Every structure is written in C-alpha cells, then in structure tokens.
CSV table of C-alpha atoms in Angstrom, one decimal:
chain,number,residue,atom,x,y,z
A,1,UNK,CA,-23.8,-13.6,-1.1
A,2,UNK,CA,-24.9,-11.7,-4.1
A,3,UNK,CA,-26.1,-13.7,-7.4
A,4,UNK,CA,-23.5,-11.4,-9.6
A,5,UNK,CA,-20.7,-12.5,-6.6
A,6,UNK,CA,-21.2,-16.0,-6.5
A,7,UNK,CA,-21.6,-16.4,-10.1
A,8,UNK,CA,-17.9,-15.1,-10.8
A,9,UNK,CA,-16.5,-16.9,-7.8
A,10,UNK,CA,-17.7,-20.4,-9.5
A,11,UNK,CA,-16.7,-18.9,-12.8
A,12,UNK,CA,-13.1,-18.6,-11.8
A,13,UNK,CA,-13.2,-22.3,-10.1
A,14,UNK,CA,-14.7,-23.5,-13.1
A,15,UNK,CA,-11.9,-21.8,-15.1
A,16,UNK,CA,-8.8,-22.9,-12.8
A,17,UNK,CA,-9.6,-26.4,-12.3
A,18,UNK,CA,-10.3,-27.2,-16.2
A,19,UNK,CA,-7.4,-29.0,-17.7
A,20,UNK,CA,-7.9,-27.6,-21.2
A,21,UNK,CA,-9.5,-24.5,-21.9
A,22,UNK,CA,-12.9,-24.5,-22.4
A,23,UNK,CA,-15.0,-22.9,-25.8
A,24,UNK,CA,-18.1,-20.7,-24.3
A,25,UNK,CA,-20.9,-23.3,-25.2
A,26,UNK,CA,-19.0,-25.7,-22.5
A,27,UNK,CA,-19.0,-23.0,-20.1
A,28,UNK,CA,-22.8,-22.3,-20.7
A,29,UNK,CA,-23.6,-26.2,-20.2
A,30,UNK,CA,-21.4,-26.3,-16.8
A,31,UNK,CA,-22.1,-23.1,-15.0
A,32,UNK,CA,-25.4,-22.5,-13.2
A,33,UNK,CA,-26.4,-18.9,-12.7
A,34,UNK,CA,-26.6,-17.8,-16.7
A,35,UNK,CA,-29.9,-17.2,-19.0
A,36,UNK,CA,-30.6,-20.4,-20.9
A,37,UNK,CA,-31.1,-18.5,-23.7
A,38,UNK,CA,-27.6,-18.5,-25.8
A,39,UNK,CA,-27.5,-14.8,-26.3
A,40,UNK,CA,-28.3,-13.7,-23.1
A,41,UNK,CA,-25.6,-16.2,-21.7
A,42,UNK,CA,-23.3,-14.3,-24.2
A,43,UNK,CA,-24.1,-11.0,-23.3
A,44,UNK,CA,-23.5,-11.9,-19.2
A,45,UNK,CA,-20.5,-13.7,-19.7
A,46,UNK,CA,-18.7,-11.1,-21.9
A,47,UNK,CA,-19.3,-8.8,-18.5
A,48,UNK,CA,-18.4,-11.4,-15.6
A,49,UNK,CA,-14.8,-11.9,-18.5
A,50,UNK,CA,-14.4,-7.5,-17.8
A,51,UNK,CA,-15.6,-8.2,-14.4
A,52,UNK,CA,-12.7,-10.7,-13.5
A,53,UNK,CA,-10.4,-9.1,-15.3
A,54,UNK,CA,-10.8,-6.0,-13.4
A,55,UNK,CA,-10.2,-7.0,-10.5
A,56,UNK,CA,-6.6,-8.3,-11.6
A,57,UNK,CA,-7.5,-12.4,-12.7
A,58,UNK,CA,-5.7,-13.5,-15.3
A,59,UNK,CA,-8.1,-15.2,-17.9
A,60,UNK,CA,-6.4,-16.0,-20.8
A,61,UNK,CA,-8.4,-16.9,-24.3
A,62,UNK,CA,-6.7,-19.6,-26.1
A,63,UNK,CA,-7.3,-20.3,-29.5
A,64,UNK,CA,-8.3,-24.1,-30.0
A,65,UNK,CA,-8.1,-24.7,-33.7
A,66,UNK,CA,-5.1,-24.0,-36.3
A,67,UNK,CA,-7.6,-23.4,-38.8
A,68,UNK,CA,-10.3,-21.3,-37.6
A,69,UNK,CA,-9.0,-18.7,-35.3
A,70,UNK,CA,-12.8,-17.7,-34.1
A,71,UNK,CA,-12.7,-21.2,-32.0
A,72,UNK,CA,-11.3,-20.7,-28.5
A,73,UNK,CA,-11.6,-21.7,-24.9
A,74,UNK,CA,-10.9,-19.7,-21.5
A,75,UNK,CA,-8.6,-20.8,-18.7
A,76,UNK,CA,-6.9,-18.9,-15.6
A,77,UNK,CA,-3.9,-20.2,-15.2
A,78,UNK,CA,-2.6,-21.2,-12.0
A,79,UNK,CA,0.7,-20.1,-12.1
A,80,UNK,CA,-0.1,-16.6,-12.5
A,81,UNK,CA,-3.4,-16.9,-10.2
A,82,UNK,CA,-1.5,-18.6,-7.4
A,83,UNK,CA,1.3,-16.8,-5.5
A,84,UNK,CA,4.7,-18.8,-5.8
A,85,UNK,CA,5.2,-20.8,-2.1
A,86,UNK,CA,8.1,-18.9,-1.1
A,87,UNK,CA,9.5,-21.8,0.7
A,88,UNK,CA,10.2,-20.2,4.1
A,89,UNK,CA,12.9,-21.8,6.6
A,90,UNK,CA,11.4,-22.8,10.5
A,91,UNK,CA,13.6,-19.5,11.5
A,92,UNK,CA,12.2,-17.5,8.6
A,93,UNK,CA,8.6,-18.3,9.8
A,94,UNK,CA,10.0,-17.8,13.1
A,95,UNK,CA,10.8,-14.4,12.5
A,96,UNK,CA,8.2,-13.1,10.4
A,97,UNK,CA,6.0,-14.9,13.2
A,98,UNK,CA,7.2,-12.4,16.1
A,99,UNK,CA,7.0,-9.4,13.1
A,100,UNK,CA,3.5,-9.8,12.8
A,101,UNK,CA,2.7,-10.2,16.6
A,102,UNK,CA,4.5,-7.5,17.7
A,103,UNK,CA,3.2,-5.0,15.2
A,104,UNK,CA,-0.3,-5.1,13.7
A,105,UNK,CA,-1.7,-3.2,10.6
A,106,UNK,CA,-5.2,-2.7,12.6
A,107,UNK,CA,-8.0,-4.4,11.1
A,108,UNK,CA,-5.9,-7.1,10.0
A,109,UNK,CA,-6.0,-10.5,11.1
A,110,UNK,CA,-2.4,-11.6,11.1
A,111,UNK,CA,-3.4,-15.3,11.9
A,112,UNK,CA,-4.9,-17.0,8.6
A,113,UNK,CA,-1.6,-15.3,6.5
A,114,UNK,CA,0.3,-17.0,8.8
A,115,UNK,CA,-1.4,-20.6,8.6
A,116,UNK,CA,-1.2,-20.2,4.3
A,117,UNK,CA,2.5,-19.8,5.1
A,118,UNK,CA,3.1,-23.4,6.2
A,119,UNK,CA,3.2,-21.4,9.9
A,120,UNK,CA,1.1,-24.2,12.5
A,121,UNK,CA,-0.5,-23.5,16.0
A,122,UNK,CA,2.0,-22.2,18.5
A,123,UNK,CA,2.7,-25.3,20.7
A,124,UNK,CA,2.3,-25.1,24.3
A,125,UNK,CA,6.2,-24.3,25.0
A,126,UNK,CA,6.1,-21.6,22.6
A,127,UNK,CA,6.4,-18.2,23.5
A,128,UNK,CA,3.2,-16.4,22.9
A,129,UNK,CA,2.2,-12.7,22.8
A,130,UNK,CA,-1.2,-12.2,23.2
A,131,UNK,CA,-2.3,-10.9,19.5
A,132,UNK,CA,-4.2,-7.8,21.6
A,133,UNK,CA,-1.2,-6.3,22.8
A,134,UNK,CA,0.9,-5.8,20.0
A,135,UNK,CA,4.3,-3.6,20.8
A,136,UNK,CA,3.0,-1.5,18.1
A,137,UNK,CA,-0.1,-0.7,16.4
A,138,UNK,CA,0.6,0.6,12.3
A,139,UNK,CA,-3.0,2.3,11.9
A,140,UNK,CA,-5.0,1.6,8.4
A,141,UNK,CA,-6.7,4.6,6.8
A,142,UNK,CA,-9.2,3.7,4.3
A,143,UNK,CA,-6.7,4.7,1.3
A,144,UNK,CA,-4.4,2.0,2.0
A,145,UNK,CA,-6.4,-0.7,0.4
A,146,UNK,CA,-7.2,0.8,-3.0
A,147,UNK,CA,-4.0,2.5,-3.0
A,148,UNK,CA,-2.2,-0.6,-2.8
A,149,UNK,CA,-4.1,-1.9,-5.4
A,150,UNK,CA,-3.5,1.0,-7.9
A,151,UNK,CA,0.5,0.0,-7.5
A,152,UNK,CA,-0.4,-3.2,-7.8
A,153,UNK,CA,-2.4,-3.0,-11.2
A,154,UNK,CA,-1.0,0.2,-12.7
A,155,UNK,CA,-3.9,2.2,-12.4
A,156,UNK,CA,-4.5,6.0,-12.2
A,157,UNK,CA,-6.0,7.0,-8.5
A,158,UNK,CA,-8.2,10.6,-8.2
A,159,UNK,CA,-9.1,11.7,-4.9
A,160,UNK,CA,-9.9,14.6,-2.9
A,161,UNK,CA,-7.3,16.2,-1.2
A,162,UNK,CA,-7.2,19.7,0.6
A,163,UNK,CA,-10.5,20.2,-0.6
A,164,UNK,CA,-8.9,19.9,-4.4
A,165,UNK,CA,-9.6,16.8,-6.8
A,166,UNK,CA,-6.3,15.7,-7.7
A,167,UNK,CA,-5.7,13.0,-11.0
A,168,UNK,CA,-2.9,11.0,-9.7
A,169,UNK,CA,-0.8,7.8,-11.3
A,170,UNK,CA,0.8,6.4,-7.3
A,171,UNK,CA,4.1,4.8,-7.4
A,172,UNK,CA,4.9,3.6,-3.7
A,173,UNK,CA,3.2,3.7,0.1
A,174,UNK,CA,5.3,5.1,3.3
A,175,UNK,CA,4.6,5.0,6.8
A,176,UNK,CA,7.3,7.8,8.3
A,177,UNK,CA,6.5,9.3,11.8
A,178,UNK,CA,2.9,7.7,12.7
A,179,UNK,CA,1.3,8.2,9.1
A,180,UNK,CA,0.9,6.5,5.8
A,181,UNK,CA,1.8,8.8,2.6
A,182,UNK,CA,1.5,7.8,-0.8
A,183,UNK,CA,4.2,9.5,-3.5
A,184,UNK,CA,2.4,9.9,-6.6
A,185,UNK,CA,2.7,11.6,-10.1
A,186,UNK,CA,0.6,14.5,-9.7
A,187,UNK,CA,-1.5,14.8,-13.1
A,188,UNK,CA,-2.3,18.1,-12.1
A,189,UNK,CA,0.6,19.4,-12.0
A,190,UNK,CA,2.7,17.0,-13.9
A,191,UNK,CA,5.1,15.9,-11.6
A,192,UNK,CA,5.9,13.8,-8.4
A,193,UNK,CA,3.5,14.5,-5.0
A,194,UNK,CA,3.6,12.9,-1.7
A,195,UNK,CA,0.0,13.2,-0.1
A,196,UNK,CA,-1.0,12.3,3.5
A,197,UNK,CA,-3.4,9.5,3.6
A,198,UNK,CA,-5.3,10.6,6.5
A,199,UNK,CA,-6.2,14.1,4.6
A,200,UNK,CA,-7.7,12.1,2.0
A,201,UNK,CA,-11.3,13.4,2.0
A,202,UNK,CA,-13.9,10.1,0.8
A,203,UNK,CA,-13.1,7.6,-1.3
A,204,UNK,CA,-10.0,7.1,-3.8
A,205,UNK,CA,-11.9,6.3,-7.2
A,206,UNK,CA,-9.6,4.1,-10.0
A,207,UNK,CA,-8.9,3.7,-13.6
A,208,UNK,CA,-9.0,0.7,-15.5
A,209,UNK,CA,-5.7,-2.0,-14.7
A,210,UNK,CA,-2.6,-0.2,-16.9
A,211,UNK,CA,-4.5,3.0,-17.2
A,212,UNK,CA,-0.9,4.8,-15.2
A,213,UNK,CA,2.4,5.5,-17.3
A,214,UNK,CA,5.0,3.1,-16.3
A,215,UNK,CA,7.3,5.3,-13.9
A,216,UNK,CA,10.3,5.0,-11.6
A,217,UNK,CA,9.1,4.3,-7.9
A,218,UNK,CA,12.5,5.2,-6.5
A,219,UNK,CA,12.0,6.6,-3.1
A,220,UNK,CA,12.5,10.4,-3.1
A,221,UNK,CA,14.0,12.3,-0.3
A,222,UNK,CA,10.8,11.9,2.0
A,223,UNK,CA,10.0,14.8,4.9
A,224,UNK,CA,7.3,14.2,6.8
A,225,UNK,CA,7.5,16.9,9.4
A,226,UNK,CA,6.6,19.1,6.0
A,227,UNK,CA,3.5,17.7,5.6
A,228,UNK,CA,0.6,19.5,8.0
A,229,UNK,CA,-2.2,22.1,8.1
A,230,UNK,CA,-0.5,24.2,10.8
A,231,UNK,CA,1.5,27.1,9.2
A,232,UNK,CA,5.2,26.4,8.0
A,233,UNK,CA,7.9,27.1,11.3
A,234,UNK,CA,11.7,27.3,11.0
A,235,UNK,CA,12.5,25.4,13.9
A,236,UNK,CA,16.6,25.2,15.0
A,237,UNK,CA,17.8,22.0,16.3
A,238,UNK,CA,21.6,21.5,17.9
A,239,UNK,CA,23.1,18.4,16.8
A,240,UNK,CA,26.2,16.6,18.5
A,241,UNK,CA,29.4,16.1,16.7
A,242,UNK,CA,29.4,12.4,16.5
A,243,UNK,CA,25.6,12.8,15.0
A,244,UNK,CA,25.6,15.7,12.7
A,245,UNK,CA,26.5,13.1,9.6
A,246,UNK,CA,23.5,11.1,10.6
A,247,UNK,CA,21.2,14.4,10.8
A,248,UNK,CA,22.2,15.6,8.1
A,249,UNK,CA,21.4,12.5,5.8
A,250,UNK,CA,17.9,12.3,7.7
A,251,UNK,CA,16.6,16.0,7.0
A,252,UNK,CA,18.7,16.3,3.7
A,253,UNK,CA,17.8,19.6,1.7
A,254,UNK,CA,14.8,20.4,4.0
A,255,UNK,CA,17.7,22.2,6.5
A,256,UNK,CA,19.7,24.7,6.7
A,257,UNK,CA,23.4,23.3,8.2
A,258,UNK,CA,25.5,25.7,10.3
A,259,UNK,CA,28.7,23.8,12.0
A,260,UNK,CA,29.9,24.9,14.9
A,261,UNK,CA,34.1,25.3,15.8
A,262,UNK,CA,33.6,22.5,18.2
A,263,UNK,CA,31.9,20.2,15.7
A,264,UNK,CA,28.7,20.1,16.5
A,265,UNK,CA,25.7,22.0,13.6
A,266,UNK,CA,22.6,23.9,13.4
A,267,UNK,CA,20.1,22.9,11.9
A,268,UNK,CA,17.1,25.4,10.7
A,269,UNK,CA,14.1,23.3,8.9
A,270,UNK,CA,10.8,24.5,7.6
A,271,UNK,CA,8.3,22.5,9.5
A,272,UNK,CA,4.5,22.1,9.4
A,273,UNK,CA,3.8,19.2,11.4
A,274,UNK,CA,5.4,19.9,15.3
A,275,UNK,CA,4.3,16.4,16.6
A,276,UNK,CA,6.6,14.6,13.7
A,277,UNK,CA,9.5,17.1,13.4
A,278,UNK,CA,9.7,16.7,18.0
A,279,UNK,CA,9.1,12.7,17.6
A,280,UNK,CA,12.6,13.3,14.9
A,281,UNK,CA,14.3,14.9,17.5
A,282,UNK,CA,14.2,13.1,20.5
A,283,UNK,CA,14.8,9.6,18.3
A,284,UNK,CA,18.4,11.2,18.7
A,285,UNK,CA,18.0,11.0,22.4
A,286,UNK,CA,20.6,13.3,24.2
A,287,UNK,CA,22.7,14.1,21.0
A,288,UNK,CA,20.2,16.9,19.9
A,289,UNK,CA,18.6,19.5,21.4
A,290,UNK,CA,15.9,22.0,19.9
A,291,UNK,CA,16.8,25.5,20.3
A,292,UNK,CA,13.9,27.0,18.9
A,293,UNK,CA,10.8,27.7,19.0
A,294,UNK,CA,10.3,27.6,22.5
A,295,UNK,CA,6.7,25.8,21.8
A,296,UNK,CA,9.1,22.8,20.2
A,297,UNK,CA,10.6,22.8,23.2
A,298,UNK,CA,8.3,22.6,25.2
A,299,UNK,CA,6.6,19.8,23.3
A,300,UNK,CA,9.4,18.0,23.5
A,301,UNK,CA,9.6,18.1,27.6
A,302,UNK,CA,6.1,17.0,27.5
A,303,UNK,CA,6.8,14.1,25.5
A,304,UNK,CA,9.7,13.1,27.6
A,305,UNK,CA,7.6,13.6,30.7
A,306,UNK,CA,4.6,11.4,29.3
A,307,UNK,CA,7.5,8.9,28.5
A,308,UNK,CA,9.3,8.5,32.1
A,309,UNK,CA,5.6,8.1,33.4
C-alpha cells in the first residue's frame, strides 16, 4: 500500500471515530505519517482534506469557539459516510439473493455485498446456483465505474468518442439490447446525447465533485438499434393486431406506422445496429415478422436456428 494511501485511509478513521471534532494540532499529535515540522504538516494535510474530499468524503470543519471563528476541528460524520441499513425482510434478502446469482455484472463479486446486507452463508438445504453459471452475464466496460461516479458526484465527464473529444455533464446509465449507454448533456453541442460505452476510446477523465449543471435525468425515448457504425437501414417489420400497441410504444418516433385493414401495422425504422434491431423483433416471438431487408431476415433465421440448437 502506498504511503499517500494509507495515510488518508487512517486519516478518515481517525476522523470518524473522534467524538468531537478535532483542531489540526490534535490531528498532527495523533496521526503518524506527517512531517514533524508544523508547516509541512500543514501544507500535507490541507492536500490529504482536497484529496478526501474528492473522492466524495464528507469532512466537515466545525468551528469550536463562539469567539474566535479561526479555531476549528474536523470530523466525517457517520451519518452521511455510512449508508442507511435499509432494513431488508428474510424475503427481500431472499429475492435480491437469487437477482444477484442469476445475473452478474462481470468482475463483480456479488458475495461480500451480500454478507454487508445482513444476507448469511446459504445453509445446506438452501438452493444454490453455482456463482459461475449465472443465467445471465451484464458485461462491464471500463466507463461504467467512473461514469457512475460522475452521476453520483455531479461531475462533468470528457471522453473520446468516434474519434471526437466530447465535454459531457451524464445524467443516467442504460443497459438496452446487450450494451451499456450513458445519456448525457452534450457540451459540444448543447444538448442531450446518448453514447455507447463500448465506443468509448481510453479513459473517461472528470471534473471536480458539482462541476455539472443540475439537470433532469428523466429517461428519454431510448433506441438502441440506432446506435452502430454500420450505415443507417430502413428495415420493415409486420406486427400482429393484438401487438401493434405494444410496438408502437417500444420503437415510438423512430418508425414509421402503416396499419393494415385487418389490424395488423408496418413498421419502417432507421436502423444502424442489425444485431439489436433482430434481438427487438423476435422478443415478440411469432407476433412480428420482418419483411425487409432480406439480410434482417435472414439474421433473424440464424438466430432462431442457433436458439432451437
């Protein structure tokens, strides 16, 4: 472990277990790691405070006398370091037990989460899934992480993306149709962007905690078979009667509706990602039916085949 690391690790101990705030000299006489010399204590310590604070601790300074308002201590409270116990029921443990065996975010371990939940070993009459063979497998691009953490914090987010640097403020994370997107305020262009995580090219660099405008992270109308590098398609899909509502709320304005005397509709969509727009499709099983292209069709077969396998 890094000097730097482990000094701020015992700094925030130090900080969360004091029952009164402590003035700076205490600090200096109870924390190993600093320069014995005064200034040069002063000096580290006003960067481990920017350092903790950047990374989202809540130290507080307190002022500790009514008369001289350059006298104050530091404390982290635990009420906002701590997350709340959110006082799960057996079922509700139950439940959130089978989520996070039957999907897993990949490079997650699900089981320590688990065991901070008040969640115990599985008992020997429990049933068990092997935590290998998950149902499903969520995948876990590098963006994810600092992504989240740029919602979390209010923080702007620039990246690379299509070979352009883009100055983004992100609201919310998706998964939709095997891929993570984050909807963003596009600096750049001064309004709202959805960008594919996995065409992120290196890292996602971040501004300082409340750098981003407070904003609205109400879900827009989301369409992932129009994200893709392959050219745009107008693909036609035929839609049964008792389904054409339900399509029609799922591709909203990205289609062209046609009905048909007989009930059914036509849809025509723009679509850049085939692999998506064919997974859409057959989700309605035999209630829709692509008409066109005939490469979407055949795509489609394949899939089917690969599935009766």
């Amino acid at each position: 472990m890094s000097p730097k690391l482990e000094r701020l690790l015992n700094l925030t101990a130090l900080l969360l277990d004091t029952p009164r705030p402590l003035r700076v000299d205490q600090i200096h006489e109870r924390m190993e790691g600093y320069p014995p010399d005064p200034a040069s204590f002063r000096r580290q310590f006003e960067r481990d405070k920017d350092a903790l604070r950047e990374i989202g601790i809540p130290l507080e300074i307190v002022p500790l006398d009514l008369h001289d308002q350059t006298i104050v201590g530091y404390h982290i409270p635990p009420e906002r370091y701590y997350l709340p116990d959110p006082d799960l029921a057996p079922d509700e443990l139950a439940a959130l037990r089978l989520a996070m065996a039957t999907v897993r975010l990949t490079g997650v371990d699900t089981a320590d989460p688990l065991l901070k939940l008040g969640s115990g070993p599985r008992t020997s009459g429990e049933a068990t899934r092997r935590p290998e063979d998950p149902l499903a497998e969520i995948p876990n691009p590098a963006p994810v992480a600092p992504l989240l953490d740029a919602i979390r914090d209010r923080r702007s987010a620039r990246f690379t993306y299509r070979g352009e640097r883009r100055e983004t403020e992100p609201l919310r994370l998706d998964f939709q149709g095997g891929h993570w997107y984050v909807t963003a305020f596009d600096l750049n262009r001064q309004d709202r962007r959805s960008f594919r995580l996995d065409r992120i090219e290196g890292a996602v660099e971040m501004g300082a905690p409340t750098s981003a405008t407070p904003r609205s992270a109400e879900r827009p109308r989301f369409h992932p078979w129009s994200f893709g590098d392959e050219p745009a398609v107008t693909a036609t899909i035929l839609v049964d009667r008792g389904h054409v509502d339900a399509a029609s709320a799922r591709l909203g304005d990205s289609a062209a509706r046609t009905d048909r005397p007989d009930g059914s509709a036509e849809f025509d969509v723009v679509v850049r990602d085939p692999d998506v727009f064919v997974g859409l499709v057959l989700s309605f099983l035999d209630h829709a039916e692509i008409l066109g292209p005939p490469e979407f069709r055949a795509k489609a077969a394949t899939r089917l085949k690969d599935l009766l396998r």
